Amino acid sequence: YQEALRVFPEVDVVVMAAAVSDFYPAEKEEEKISKKERKELTLTLLPTPDILAEMGKGKEKQFLVGFSAETDQALERAREKMRDKGLNMIVVNDISRKDIGFGSEFNQVTILHQDGGQRESPRAHKRLISRAIMDEIVARLSDLNTP
């Protein structure tokens, strides 16, 4: 978290494909917890700081890209994330489908832009999807840098 924020002012583009985690344990044990000594364990979890949201608050010239894995109301939730985090672009994954996404070599995404632009990808191999995402980033950067 700290290292990402430290180098952030030096970069032009940030692509955050996934959160590190949504939660972390509130307490850290110094030693291994033995199941012989404890038959039950209750964990208290706290929200992990949102690296991308922090970057969005402090961005100047940077182009920020996030991802949103959703099961329902995907586009609405992704637009809200994009706005709340100050993103330039967000890639929306519908994780309710079994033929794409997690556990599959294929995906189909929707790319949303802060200016309201939207682009749907066809179902394709993840390698092709990643290239399409990078092409979209390059095109947007070119548009921003064209007088």
Coordinates of C-alpha atoms in Angstrom, one line a residue:
Y1 CA 0.0 0.0 0.0
Q2 CA 2.6 2.5 1.1
E3 CA 5.0 1.6 -1.7
A4 CA 2.3 1.9 -4.4
L5 CA 1.4 5.4 -3.1
R6 CA 5.1 6.4 -2.8
V7 CA 5.8 5.7 -6.5
F8 CA 2.4 6.9 -7.8
P9 CA 3.5 10.5 -8.5
E10 CA 6.2 9.2 -10.9
V11 CA 3.8 7.1 -13.2
D12 CA 1.6 8.0 -16.1
V13 CA -0.8 5.0 -16.1
V14 CA -2.0 2.7 -13.3
V15 CA -3.9 -0.5 -14.1
M16 CA -5.2 -2.3 -11.0
A17 CA -6.7 -5.6 -12.1
A18 CA -7.7 -6.7 -8.6
A19 CA -7.8 -5.5 -5.1
V20 CA -5.1 -7.0 -2.9
S21 CA -7.9 -8.2 -0.6
D22 CA -11.1 -6.7 0.6
F23 CA -10.4 -7.4 4.3
Y24 CA -7.5 -8.3 6.6
P25 CA -7.3 -9.8 10.2
A26 CA -7.6 -7.2 12.9
E27 CA -5.1 -9.0 15.1
K28 CA -1.8 -10.6 14.1
E29 CA -0.7 -13.7 15.9
E30 CA 3.0 -13.9 16.7
E31 CA 3.1 -17.7 16.7
K32 CA 1.3 -20.4 14.8
I33 CA -2.2 -21.1 16.1
S34 CA -2.4 -24.8 16.9
K35 CA -5.6 -26.7 16.3
K36 CA -4.7 -29.0 19.2
E37 CA -4.9 -26.0 21.6
R38 CA -7.9 -24.4 20.0
K39 CA -11.0 -26.1 18.7
E40 CA -12.5 -22.9 17.4
L41 CA -11.3 -19.7 16.1
T42 CA -13.1 -16.4 15.4
L43 CA -11.5 -13.8 13.2
T44 CA -12.3 -10.1 13.2
L45 CA -11.7 -8.7 9.8
L46 CA -11.2 -5.0 8.9
P47 CA -11.5 -3.4 5.5
T48 CA -8.3 -3.2 3.6
P49 CA -7.3 0.4 2.5
D50 CA -8.3 0.9 -1.2
I51 CA -5.1 1.7 -3.0
L52 CA -6.8 2.8 -6.2
A53 CA -9.3 5.1 -4.4
E54 CA -6.3 6.7 -2.6
M55 CA -4.6 7.2 -5.9
G56 CA -7.7 8.7 -7.4
K57 CA -7.8 11.3 -4.6
G58 CA -4.3 12.4 -5.3
K59 CA -4.0 12.1 -9.1
E60 CA -2.8 14.9 -11.2
K61 CA -1.9 13.7 -14.7
Q62 CA -2.2 10.0 -14.2
F63 CA -4.6 7.8 -16.1
L64 CA -6.2 5.3 -13.7
V65 CA -7.8 2.0 -14.8
G66 CA -9.7 -0.3 -12.5
F67 CA -11.6 -3.5 -12.8
S68 CA -15.0 -4.4 -11.4
A69 CA -16.1 -8.0 -11.0
E70 CA -19.9 -8.1 -10.6
T71 CA -22.8 -10.5 -10.6
D72 CA -25.7 -8.1 -11.0
Q73 CA -26.2 -4.5 -11.9
A74 CA -22.7 -4.7 -13.2
L75 CA -22.6 -1.5 -15.3
E76 CA -24.3 0.7 -12.6
R77 CA -22.0 -0.6 -9.9
A78 CA -18.9 -0.1 -12.1
R79 CA -19.9 3.4 -13.0
E80 CA -20.3 4.2 -9.3
K81 CA -16.9 2.7 -8.6
M82 CA -15.3 4.7 -11.4
R83 CA -16.8 7.9 -10.1
D84 CA -16.1 7.3 -6.4
K85 CA -12.5 6.3 -7.1
G86 CA -11.7 9.0 -9.7
L87 CA -10.9 6.5 -12.4
N88 CA -10.5 7.3 -16.1
M89 CA -11.6 3.9 -17.2
I90 CA -13.0 0.7 -15.7
V91 CA -13.2 -2.8 -17.1
V92 CA -16.4 -4.7 -16.1
N93 CA -16.4 -8.5 -15.7
D94 CA -19.7 -10.3 -15.3
I95 CA -18.6 -13.1 -13.0
S96 CA -22.1 -14.8 -12.9
R97 CA -21.4 -16.5 -16.2
K98 CA -19.6 -19.9 -16.1
D99 CA -18.3 -19.7 -19.7
I100 CA -16.1 -16.6 -19.1
G101 CA -14.0 -15.1 -16.3
F102 CA -12.7 -17.0 -13.3
G103 CA -11.7 -20.6 -14.2
S104 CA -12.0 -20.0 -18.0
E105 CA -9.5 -19.1 -20.7
F106 CA -12.1 -16.8 -22.1
N107 CA -13.7 -13.6 -21.1
Q108 CA -16.1 -10.9 -22.3
V109 CA -15.9 -7.4 -20.8
T110 CA -17.4 -4.0 -21.0
I111 CA -15.1 -1.0 -20.9
L112 CA -16.5 2.2 -19.4
H113 CA -14.9 5.6 -19.7
Q114 CA -15.4 8.6 -17.4
D115 CA -16.7 10.6 -20.3
G116 CA -19.6 8.2 -20.7
G117 CA -18.1 6.1 -23.5
Q118 CA -18.7 2.4 -23.4
R119 CA -17.3 -0.5 -25.4
E120 CA -18.3 -4.1 -25.3
S121 CA -15.9 -6.8 -26.2
P122 CA -16.9 -10.1 -27.8
R123 CA -16.3 -13.3 -26.0
A124 CA -12.6 -14.0 -26.7
H125 CA -9.5 -15.6 -25.3
K126 CA -8.2 -13.6 -22.3
R127 CA -5.0 -12.8 -24.1
L128 CA -7.0 -11.0 -26.8
I129 CA -9.1 -9.3 -24.2
S130 CA -6.0 -8.0 -22.5
R131 CA -4.7 -6.6 -25.8
A132 CA -8.0 -4.9 -26.4
I133 CA -7.9 -3.3 -23.0
M134 CA -4.3 -2.0 -23.6
D135 CA -5.3 -0.7 -27.1
E136 CA -8.2 1.2 -25.4
I137 CA -5.8 2.7 -22.9
V138 CA -3.3 3.7 -25.6
A139 CA -6.1 5.3 -27.7
R140 CA -7.4 7.3 -24.8
L141 CA -4.0 8.5 -23.9
S142 CA -3.4 9.5 -27.5
D143 CA -6.7 11.5 -27.4
L144 CA -5.6 13.2 -24.2
N145 CA -2.3 14.2 -25.7
T146 CA -3.5 15.4 -29.1
P147 CA -3.8 19.2 -29.2

